[in-house]
XYZ file of C-alpha atoms in Angstrom:
679
model
C -1.413 -19.460 54.265
C -1.211 -22.410 53.445
C -5.090 -21.781 52.716
C -4.506 -19.252 49.470
C -2.277 -21.565 48.420
C -5.064 -24.932 48.095
C -7.388 -22.213 46.848
C -5.240 -21.976 43.430
C -4.241 -24.872 43.182
C -8.224 -25.842 43.037
C -9.187 -22.966 40.446
C -5.919 -23.857 38.409
C -7.605 -27.870 38.246
C -11.119 -26.737 37.329
C -9.926 -24.769 34.466
C -7.790 -27.689 32.818
C -11.050 -29.957 34.068
C -13.796 -27.127 32.156
C -11.341 -26.827 28.709
C -10.908 -30.870 28.387
C -14.903 -31.099 28.792
C -15.002 -28.365 25.574
C -12.968 -29.719 23.758
C -14.727 -33.519 23.747
C -18.536 -31.623 23.314
C -17.055 -30.318 19.739
C -15.330 -33.568 18.856
C -18.949 -35.740 18.708
C -22.395 -35.756 20.404
C -22.754 -37.419 23.870
C -24.809 -40.993 23.633
C -27.348 -40.348 26.091
C -26.085 -37.023 27.413
C -23.041 -39.277 28.658
C -20.607 -40.335 25.617
C -19.289 -38.583 23.531
C -18.800 -39.928 19.709
C -19.167 -39.120 16.020
C -22.285 -39.019 14.076
C -23.074 -41.834 11.452
C -25.522 -41.034 9.289
C -27.550 -44.119 7.628
C -30.797 -42.971 4.752
C -33.711 -44.111 6.010
C -35.350 -43.098 3.351
C -35.990 -41.636 -0.225
C -37.790 -40.946 -3.576
C -36.585 -40.762 -6.583
C -36.024 -37.398 -8.508
C -38.563 -37.615 -11.846
C -38.254 -34.978 -15.142
C -40.462 -32.454 -13.937
C -40.214 -32.795 -9.742
C -37.409 -32.599 -7.424
C -36.458 -36.073 -5.303
C -34.873 -36.118 -1.420
C -32.966 -38.589 0.631
C -33.459 -38.609 4.490
C -30.527 -39.889 6.915
C -30.668 -40.273 10.367
C -27.607 -40.676 13.124
C -27.845 -43.995 14.235
C -25.860 -43.054 17.904
C -27.871 -39.698 18.404
C -30.623 -39.844 15.969
C -29.753 -37.062 14.488
C -31.659 -36.481 10.883
C -31.176 -34.465 7.964
C -32.737 -33.926 4.225
C -30.684 -33.594 0.747
C -33.218 -32.503 -2.173
C -32.116 -34.525 -5.311
C -33.268 -32.037 -8.294
C -35.962 -32.797 -11.199
C -34.164 -34.500 -13.980
C -35.715 -32.321 -16.591
C -37.268 -34.061 -20.315
C -34.616 -36.055 -22.293
C -35.751 -35.169 -25.770
C -34.934 -37.346 -28.400
C -35.789 -37.438 -31.882
C -38.132 -39.693 -33.088
C -39.502 -38.851 -36.454
C -38.517 -35.796 -39.201
C -40.776 -34.275 -41.915
C -37.360 -32.747 -43.414
C -38.035 -28.727 -44.531
C -37.476 -27.259 -47.491
C -37.152 -23.179 -49.537
C -40.713 -24.288 -50.120
C -42.072 -25.906 -47.493
C -42.279 -25.782 -43.901
C -40.698 -29.443 -41.883
C -41.548 -31.313 -38.661
C -39.732 -32.893 -36.150
C -40.993 -35.256 -33.204
C -39.593 -35.450 -30.445
C -40.333 -38.529 -26.881
C -38.790 -38.013 -23.497
C -36.466 -41.073 -22.644
C -38.314 -41.288 -18.922
C -41.055 -40.275 -18.753
C -42.642 -40.688 -22.576
C -44.026 -37.783 -23.056
C -43.698 -35.892 -26.773
C -42.759 -32.921 -28.591
C -43.242 -31.455 -32.150
C -41.102 -27.885 -33.648
C -41.666 -26.558 -36.578
C -38.533 -26.765 -39.246
C -37.739 -24.109 -41.869
C -34.899 -24.016 -44.548
C -33.516 -21.310 -46.918
C -32.257 -21.663 -50.703
C -29.030 -23.857 -50.644
C -27.340 -25.884 -52.996
C -26.487 -29.122 -53.219
C -23.318 -30.918 -52.246
C -21.842 -31.647 -55.921
C -23.309 -28.656 -57.473
C -21.057 -27.020 -59.971
C -20.806 -22.889 -60.133
C -22.506 -21.259 -63.030
C -19.893 -17.906 -63.936
C -20.313 -15.403 -66.409
C -17.186 -14.756 -68.746
C -16.721 -11.368 -67.714
C -14.127 -9.977 -65.742
C -16.340 -7.652 -63.797
C -18.668 -10.701 -63.891
C -20.155 -12.873 -61.407
C -20.660 -16.877 -60.173
C -23.514 -18.263 -58.214
C -25.229 -21.711 -57.832
C -28.273 -22.768 -57.941
C -30.735 -24.127 -55.274
C -31.296 -28.169 -55.264
C -35.216 -27.233 -54.577
C -36.068 -24.139 -56.473
C -33.276 -23.199 -59.170
C -32.877 -19.587 -57.683
C -29.406 -18.485 -58.027
C -27.267 -19.088 -54.385
C -24.078 -17.652 -53.152
C -23.750 -15.218 -55.943
C -20.567 -12.750 -55.578
C -18.348 -11.201 -58.468
C -15.349 -13.467 -59.408
C -12.428 -12.707 -57.129
C -9.157 -13.739 -59.741
C -6.248 -15.518 -58.106
C -3.309 -13.446 -61.148
C -0.514 -15.227 -62.460
C 2.062 -13.363 -64.224
C 3.078 -15.066 -67.655
C 5.240 -12.005 -69.363
C 5.992 -8.693 -67.193
C 5.134 -5.585 -68.383
C 6.199 -1.896 -67.892
C 5.178 1.250 -69.576
C 7.029 0.829 -72.570
C 6.745 -3.210 -72.828
C 2.880 -5.305 -73.391
C 2.966 -7.687 -70.338
C 0.567 -11.148 -70.151
C -1.264 -12.105 -67.466
C -3.825 -14.629 -66.266
C -6.954 -14.312 -63.956
C -8.437 -17.151 -62.834
C -11.386 -17.194 -59.710
C -12.391 -19.975 -57.238
C -16.031 -20.353 -59.846
C -13.658 -22.361 -62.656
C -13.803 -19.007 -64.956
C -10.503 -17.576 -65.761
C -8.525 -15.735 -69.047
C -5.703 -14.013 -70.132
C -5.395 -10.264 -69.886
C -2.421 -8.803 -72.357
C -1.558 -4.772 -71.182
C -0.368 -2.386 -73.020
C 3.392 -0.871 -72.562
C 1.719 2.840 -71.337
C 1.782 4.896 -68.069
C -0.142 4.925 -64.887
C -0.443 8.417 -64.241
C -1.705 10.119 -60.936
C -2.325 13.845 -61.412
C -0.412 16.180 -59.404
C -2.533 19.469 -60.118
C -5.091 21.262 -62.058
C -5.048 24.354 -63.476
C -8.446 26.058 -64.477
C -9.286 27.760 -68.067
C -7.874 30.893 -69.161
C -9.005 32.844 -72.203
C -5.869 31.110 -73.895
C -5.981 27.638 -72.342
C -8.173 25.579 -70.847
C -7.850 23.146 -68.104
C -4.818 21.927 -67.853
C -3.861 18.939 -65.572
C -0.187 17.908 -64.742
C 0.431 14.360 -64.054
C 3.550 11.615 -63.719
C 3.393 8.344 -63.621
C 3.781 6.051 -60.214
C 5.953 3.594 -61.872
C 8.647 5.356 -63.602
C 8.530 8.677 -62.838
C 7.200 10.138 -66.792
C 5.050 13.657 -66.454
C 2.216 14.728 -69.079
C 0.538 17.734 -69.297
C -3.347 16.887 -70.795
C -5.722 19.565 -71.570
C -9.379 17.705 -70.077
C -11.669 21.378 -71.260
C -11.713 23.977 -73.988
C -10.392 27.331 -73.001
C -12.758 29.740 -71.696
C -14.611 32.164 -74.553
C -13.796 35.711 -72.991
C -11.317 37.742 -71.159
C -11.813 38.573 -67.465
C -10.302 42.102 -67.015
C -9.693 44.049 -64.056
C -8.871 47.636 -64.755
C -9.514 46.547 -68.626
C -7.051 44.726 -68.485
C -7.352 40.897 -69.377
C -5.757 39.092 -65.897
C -4.866 36.120 -68.110
C -3.946 37.410 -71.788
C -3.287 40.747 -70.310
C -5.390 41.871 -74.260
C -6.528 45.221 -72.961
C -10.341 45.427 -72.767
C -9.984 48.763 -74.453
C -9.194 47.503 -77.906
C -11.831 44.886 -78.191
C -13.333 48.385 -79.340
C -10.703 50.134 -81.421
C -11.553 49.322 -84.289
C -15.077 49.595 -84.515
C -14.579 53.348 -83.100
C -12.231 53.745 -85.813
C -14.673 52.819 -88.702
C -17.257 53.952 -87.426
C -15.913 57.835 -86.027
C -14.642 58.402 -89.472
C -19.238 58.970 -90.941
C -21.272 62.175 -89.944
C -23.773 61.286 -86.854
C -22.051 57.167 -86.611
C -23.493 55.841 -84.487
C -22.500 52.896 -81.862
C -24.839 51.252 -79.658
C -24.225 50.541 -75.600
C -25.496 47.455 -74.049
C -24.533 48.050 -70.367
C -23.008 50.802 -68.107
C -20.466 49.027 -67.767
C -19.732 49.541 -71.602
C -20.841 52.445 -71.300
C -17.488 53.266 -69.022
C -15.497 51.411 -71.058
C -15.974 53.017 -74.143
C -15.625 56.793 -72.359
C -12.346 55.636 -70.905
C -10.726 54.118 -74.817
C -12.352 57.812 -75.608
C -10.198 59.772 -73.396
C -7.386 57.346 -72.914
C -6.635 57.461 -77.159
C -7.946 60.907 -77.224
C -10.213 60.334 -80.682
C -10.787 63.676 -82.303
C -14.000 65.235 -82.988
C -14.375 67.845 -85.012
C -16.575 69.674 -82.872
C -13.691 71.615 -81.485
C -13.870 73.391 -85.189
C -17.044 73.713 -85.278
C -18.115 71.537 -87.711
C -20.745 69.198 -85.213
C -19.407 66.229 -86.164
C -19.438 63.800 -83.064
C -19.193 60.029 -82.047
C -22.942 59.040 -81.118
C -23.802 56.614 -78.827
C -27.632 55.031 -78.563
C -29.076 54.093 -75.190
C -31.977 52.722 -75.831
C -30.092 48.954 -73.890
C -32.528 49.777 -71.148
C -34.876 52.058 -71.711
C -33.772 54.651 -69.846
C -33.274 59.049 -70.528
C -29.995 60.459 -71.548
C -30.287 62.084 -67.909
C -28.832 58.476 -67.185
C -25.822 59.124 -69.576
C -25.407 62.454 -67.840
C -25.094 60.707 -64.714
C -22.459 57.950 -65.970
C -20.321 60.395 -67.554
C -20.267 63.109 -64.614
C -18.565 59.942 -62.744
C -14.728 61.786 -63.162
C -14.336 61.174 -59.605
C -13.900 57.253 -58.705
C -10.528 55.224 -59.576
C -12.000 52.540 -61.013
C -14.512 54.985 -63.851
C -14.540 56.368 -66.411
C -12.681 59.692 -65.937
C -14.796 61.374 -68.494
C -12.901 64.941 -68.463
C -11.875 67.535 -71.336
C -15.586 66.528 -73.074
C -17.813 69.383 -74.705
C -21.544 69.643 -73.038
C -23.099 66.663 -74.630
C -25.689 67.100 -77.215
C -28.576 64.933 -76.908
C -30.629 62.877 -79.487
C -33.891 61.970 -79.168
C -32.029 58.132 -79.154
C -28.210 59.466 -79.137
C -25.684 61.402 -77.378
C -22.606 62.548 -78.932
C -19.079 63.353 -77.217
C -16.401 64.553 -78.707
C -12.645 65.009 -77.492
C -10.056 67.489 -78.920
C -6.185 66.717 -78.802
C -3.852 69.162 -77.244
C -1.249 67.974 -79.674
C -2.698 71.023 -81.698
C -3.247 72.974 -79.728
C -1.030 73.798 -77.099
C -0.238 77.291 -77.996
C -1.063 79.290 -75.338
C -3.470 82.629 -76.437
C -1.702 86.052 -77.293
C -5.258 87.378 -75.426
C -4.496 85.656 -72.113
C -3.264 87.893 -69.420
C -1.289 86.448 -66.488
C -1.858 87.577 -62.963
C -0.028 90.561 -61.090
C 3.258 90.343 -60.600
C 3.913 91.054 -57.260
C 2.726 88.245 -55.684
C 3.959 87.628 -52.093
C 6.715 84.771 -52.020
C 5.692 82.571 -48.337
C 9.003 81.021 -47.499
C 8.050 80.291 -43.958
C 7.506 76.559 -44.356
C 11.495 76.458 -45.830
C 12.832 77.378 -42.404
C 10.979 74.995 -40.367
C 11.934 71.720 -39.038
C 9.831 69.090 -39.020
C 9.091 65.770 -40.324
C 7.909 66.855 -43.692
C 10.258 69.525 -44.530
C 12.640 69.633 -47.128
C 14.488 72.429 -48.149
C 14.745 72.038 -52.069
C 18.143 70.630 -52.622
C 18.591 67.424 -55.030
C 17.015 64.341 -53.401
C 17.765 62.123 -55.858
C 20.535 62.515 -59.261
C 20.249 64.026 -61.725
C 20.631 60.781 -63.522
C 18.174 58.834 -60.938
C 15.208 56.656 -62.916
C 14.420 54.399 -61.066
C 10.149 56.265 -60.291
C 7.916 53.493 -58.668
C 5.551 54.040 -61.779
C 7.616 52.378 -63.747
C 7.030 49.058 -61.630
C 3.158 48.936 -62.502
C 2.530 46.119 -64.368
C 0.126 47.322 -67.254
C 1.202 49.468 -69.726
C -0.400 52.062 -71.820
C 1.326 53.826 -74.910
C 0.469 58.053 -74.527
C 0.792 61.087 -76.935
C -0.459 63.991 -74.376
C -0.461 65.529 -70.853
C -3.944 64.182 -71.027
C -3.558 60.597 -71.798
C -0.274 60.474 -69.539
C -2.177 62.141 -66.605
C -4.795 59.158 -67.767
C -2.425 56.649 -67.167
C -1.110 57.250 -64.244
C -4.304 58.224 -62.644
C -5.657 54.321 -63.788
C -2.022 52.454 -62.650
C -0.873 52.439 -65.920
C 2.847 52.191 -66.624
C 2.619 55.263 -69.423
C 5.032 54.835 -72.156
C 5.207 57.876 -73.882
C 5.835 58.324 -77.509
C 9.433 59.542 -78.424
C 9.071 63.741 -78.854
C 5.595 63.792 -78.248
C 3.881 66.491 -75.793
C 3.655 63.174 -72.922
C 7.029 62.499 -73.195
C 8.064 65.690 -72.502
C 5.289 66.718 -69.567
C 6.904 63.397 -67.955
C 10.326 63.962 -68.150
C 9.519 67.863 -66.992
C 7.930 66.266 -63.669
C 10.743 63.728 -63.282
C 13.069 66.678 -63.112
C 10.490 68.658 -60.548
C 10.992 65.259 -58.238
C 14.586 64.359 -58.462
C 14.623 67.723 -56.422
C 11.631 67.969 -53.991
C 11.715 64.298 -52.711
C 13.219 60.934 -51.883
C 12.534 57.034 -51.480
C 12.535 57.654 -47.426
C 9.677 59.942 -47.500
C 6.470 58.996 -46.546
C 3.962 58.979 -49.407
C 2.585 61.983 -47.364
C 5.945 63.633 -47.121
C 5.958 63.146 -50.973
C 2.604 65.262 -51.487
C 3.507 67.588 -49.091
C 6.076 68.406 -50.702
C 4.616 68.310 -54.672
C 2.119 70.645 -52.703
C 4.193 73.313 -51.631
C 6.281 72.697 -55.198
C 2.945 73.717 -56.909
C 2.091 76.681 -54.572
C 5.064 77.973 -54.897
C 6.128 77.653 -58.541
C 2.623 78.190 -60.079
C 0.046 81.234 -60.597
C -3.094 80.846 -61.015
C -4.059 82.534 -64.782
C -6.669 84.136 -64.516
C -6.601 86.040 -67.882
C -7.045 82.811 -69.671
C -10.220 81.798 -67.521
C -11.503 85.782 -68.546
C -10.907 85.117 -71.491
C -13.446 82.157 -72.183
C -16.021 84.306 -70.654
C -18.939 84.067 -72.695
C -16.740 81.570 -75.873
C -18.098 79.271 -77.633
C -17.596 75.412 -75.825
C -14.427 73.858 -76.519
C -12.500 77.688 -76.471
C -10.615 76.959 -73.214
C -9.056 73.970 -74.889
C -7.234 75.999 -76.875
C -5.865 78.024 -74.540
C -1.971 76.107 -72.979
C -3.750 76.989 -69.601
C -5.892 73.920 -69.416
C -3.162 71.803 -70.089
C -0.946 70.379 -67.667
C 2.044 71.347 -70.322
C 1.658 75.317 -69.035
C 1.930 74.551 -65.366
C 5.414 73.393 -66.547
C 6.531 75.013 -68.877
C 5.078 78.651 -67.953
C 4.192 78.298 -64.776
C 0.828 78.964 -64.555
C -1.907 77.250 -65.263
C -5.938 76.968 -64.258
C -7.647 74.638 -61.572
C -8.262 71.780 -64.518
C -4.313 71.979 -65.222
C -3.324 72.685 -61.987
C -4.879 69.195 -60.785
C -3.397 67.296 -63.922
C -0.423 68.257 -63.003
C -0.468 67.716 -59.623
C -2.153 64.034 -60.615
C 0.765 63.443 -62.708
C 3.724 64.285 -59.845
C 1.510 62.238 -57.634
C 1.356 59.358 -60.287
C 4.910 58.935 -60.852
C 5.436 58.191 -57.131
C 3.043 55.728 -57.823
C 0.693 57.278 -55.368
C -3.137 57.032 -56.539
C -4.454 60.528 -56.687
C -7.345 61.239 -58.750
C -9.675 64.355 -59.923
C -12.744 65.963 -59.000
C -14.463 68.800 -59.647
C -17.939 70.491 -58.813
C -18.493 74.502 -58.681
C -16.286 75.205 -61.920
C -13.633 73.619 -60.015
C -11.176 70.816 -59.701
C -8.941 69.319 -57.214
C -7.249 66.345 -56.525
C -8.330 63.027 -54.024
C -5.492 61.535 -52.591
C -5.720 57.462 -51.150
C -2.975 57.437 -48.332
C -1.993 55.502 -44.953
C -1.926 59.044 -43.013
C -2.210 57.196 -39.578
C 0.008 54.329 -40.305
C -2.696 52.093 -38.987
C -2.192 49.786 -42.589
C -5.496 51.334 -43.753
C -5.486 54.007 -46.960
C -8.020 56.491 -46.477
C -9.069 58.800 -49.355
C -7.938 62.974 -48.730
C -8.664 65.960 -50.595
C -5.841 67.993 -51.859
C -6.552 71.459 -53.717
C -3.109 72.365 -54.785
C -5.251 75.520 -56.600
C -6.280 77.005 -53.936
C -2.502 76.585 -52.298
C -2.395 79.909 -53.460
C -5.271 81.908 -51.567
C -5.943 85.384 -53.301
C -5.830 87.951 -51.388
C -7.087 92.052 -52.563
C -8.346 93.068 -55.977
C -7.071 94.826 -59.457
C -2.995 95.855 -58.971
C -3.201 95.243 -55.477
C -4.446 91.676 -56.302
C -1.911 88.606 -54.690
C -1.231 85.401 -54.174
C -0.668 83.738 -50.144
C 0.490 80.483 -49.856
C -1.368 78.226 -47.483
C -1.640 74.874 -45.783
C -5.022 74.882 -45.182
C -6.323 72.853 -48.419
C -4.224 69.748 -47.961
C -5.195 66.544 -46.718
C -9.009 68.210 -46.147
C -11.685 65.920 -45.976
C -15.066 66.656 -48.064
C -17.037 68.424 -45.344
C -14.523 70.670 -45.196
C -14.277 71.006 -49.083
C -17.518 71.822 -49.625
C -17.660 74.992 -47.842
C -16.030 76.501 -50.654
C -16.687 74.089 -53.992
C -19.505 71.531 -53.082
C -18.812 68.303 -55.648
C -21.193 65.607 -56.760
C -19.554 63.329 -57.851
C -17.097 62.036 -54.762
C -19.214 58.761 -53.986
C -16.479 56.716 -55.117
C -13.767 58.139 -53.649
C -15.424 59.214 -50.191
C -12.751 61.749 -48.208
C -14.035 61.168 -44.411
C -10.752 60.950 -42.094
C -8.994 63.653 -39.894
C -5.706 64.855 -40.534
C -4.186 68.009 -39.352
C -1.423 69.099 -41.477
C -0.382 72.168 -38.942
C 0.350 69.520 -36.180
C 2.532 67.871 -38.470
C 4.850 70.744 -38.794
C 7.235 71.181 -35.750
C 9.770 73.463 -35.051
C 12.189 73.924 -32.179
C 11.726 76.241 -29.643
C 13.364 76.911 -26.183
C 16.500 74.295 -26.346
C 14.995 71.290 -28.153
C 11.917 71.244 -27.448
C 9.861 71.079 -30.644
C 6.126 72.220 -31.153
C 3.823 71.851 -33.474
C 2.326 74.852 -35.733
C -1.598 74.242 -34.069
C -1.794 76.717 -30.816
C -4.803 75.158 -28.641
C -4.491 78.186 -26.376
C -2.843 82.040 -26.593
C 0.255 80.830 -24.521
C 1.239 78.025 -27.028
C -0.123 81.228 -29.962
C 2.652 83.519 -28.237
C 5.052 80.885 -28.627
C 4.476 80.303 -31.948
C 5.033 84.372 -32.319
C 8.003 84.455 -30.782
C 9.576 81.741 -32.979
C 7.947 83.889 -36.027
C 9.469 86.346 -34.636
C 13.602 85.614 -34.396
C 13.061 83.093 -37.477
C 12.036 87.150 -39.050
C 14.945 89.181 -37.542
C 17.261 86.107 -38.797
C 16.008 85.647 -42.035
C 15.104 88.761 -43.660
C 16.832 91.270 -41.431
C 18.827 92.391 -44.659
C 16.719 91.339 -47.573
C 13.398 93.258 -47.927
C 11.156 90.485 -49.065
C 7.137 90.565 -48.319
C 6.665 87.293 -46.083
C 4.030 85.253 -45.103
C 3.673 83.278 -41.539
C 1.113 80.579 -40.624
C -0.497 78.627 -38.105
C -3.392 77.364 -37.188
C -5.603 78.557 -34.135
C -8.498 76.894 -31.993
C -11.516 78.876 -32.241
C -11.510 79.095 -28.460
C -8.333 81.673 -28.346
C -9.166 85.218 -28.104
C -9.427 86.853 -31.483
C -8.763 90.104 -29.644
C -5.996 89.173 -27.672
C -4.667 87.366 -30.576
C -4.141 89.911 -32.310
C -2.615 92.788 -29.830
C -0.023 89.683 -29.539
C 0.579 89.721 -33.427
C 1.076 93.724 -33.054
C 2.891 93.450 -29.652
C 5.837 91.291 -31.816
C 5.528 92.584 -35.478
C 3.769 96.361 -35.526
C 0.810 97.287 -37.340
C 0.689 94.269 -40.010
C -2.226 92.734 -41.527
C -2.903 89.571 -41.537
C -5.634 87.468 -42.477
C -8.269 84.360 -40.554
C -9.866 81.417 -42.633
C -12.125 79.010 -41.652
C -10.605 76.041 -40.784
C -12.015 72.716 -39.001
C -13.036 73.881 -36.160
C -9.564 76.308 -35.941
C -8.531 79.233 -37.810
C -5.638 79.375 -40.277
C -3.987 82.679 -39.059
C -1.531 84.285 -42.142
C 0.437 86.897 -41.120
C 1.468 89.341 -44.102
C 4.872 91.503 -43.277
C 5.751 93.942 -46.050
C 9.608 94.676 -44.816
């Protein structure tokens, strides 16, 4: 036990001795390996640094002889200017330098820019926008050149109405006094480009007092800017530009009016039609207006091409012109007035009175349906055409149609045919349409009214066969008056009457011709996509002729309402429809609905026999309800797909109506079925 205690004490003492020895070794060194001390270094040798070489000092401990060396960096040359040869802007200078320690010498080249003497004075231009400068003391070149910079001192304060006096002083010594006249400090607010009535106008206001003014900065235009024959600035009618020339030259036999462009030709033709320039050709006196066509060296065929553009909304509608007379270098044309040719000839023969009246559409529950009751009050006058911007004076039904189809607001001469037709047309529209209807609905009602109330005057056409040119214009059947006052007409007058009715409702409607027939085109948004498209409407064919002789009848049909050019070309190809292409599909039968089996609604287009049977069942009930006590012929109409078996369809018709006749018409990719019921 005592052994372990002694060993423990020994170890503790040993550790303490080692720690003390380590502390001593860190604080100094041992002299001869035995004595601890602090180094005492002394310089024992050295070499001074020069301009180019490093120096050093060697140190040694006087106790333990430990040594180390301290480096002294090279001093570099200490150059001092020794000799100066001054430089100028004309010659180089030299500067000699010598090192103050080692005596080394170096030389540098000196340069100098232009410089003015310290006491040089400013030279200046005596002008507000001038400059000032000094001269180089060696060569006399301008130095320190700059524009005048003025300090302005107010002597007398001025404003827009009172003169002011101000002193302008520049650092160069130039000064002057300025008198400012009382004037406005205008700023341009807006600029209006020149028109045919005024030049370019600048509208200004004063930045100081707020005064305003208008200044013309450029002359007015030397020409009009026309849109639809009307100047967009002064509203001058382009047609009136030719009034004096037409009036003067038109009174001389075989007068010539030179035409310099196609646009001018179209304008002249519009003038002839719109103002009904009268030719004596209708009286066989041979007097005409003659238009030269030497402006482009083309033949008279070119004139024919222009004059047959009767469809375009923006082109001349040269309707009711005589067959042109072609000369070697001129083109003759004349238009009669129906103001003096408005009596229906005694030889005109009306069509058979036994016409079947189709009435089923009047009972169909349809979004497009109207029942013929008054839709507007009898004193209603707010027709849409009255909102048109440009006006045109009219006196005949032809000029009335022209104005309405060209976007004008017609102003009918009091007591004229135009006024009578306009009043009659407005009275019709009061009864069949209202302002809540879409354009398509309105056109449908106009189409139905035309088909139901206007008969085609076959006798008028027969009467003119083989007669001299212009004979047709001796018959009222060729004018819209016949439609509204006689309830009859031919394709030309019927299509114009349709155009007048549509135009009053401000619906774009023009007449087109082809294959000795006339019909209409309308521009409407039928699919409600915000884009208007052209469609063909043939109001004359709303009454379809069937049979012959004393058994000839007319059957109302919807098959020619809003169809395409392609569909219309199957009966009447047109050569002048390129300016109003009707290529959008619309199916009227899919837009006429009726109630079937409670509240369910079905249209009049059958895709299969099942749908056809439903339509026939509806018509059977409708017929019994409406005609069980009235012995009246009736036409039942619907359309069915060509895939429907014709034999099976005939069986279903017979099972419901007995032995009846029916007409099948081509319609798009379908058939239109007209069932004729003779009670």
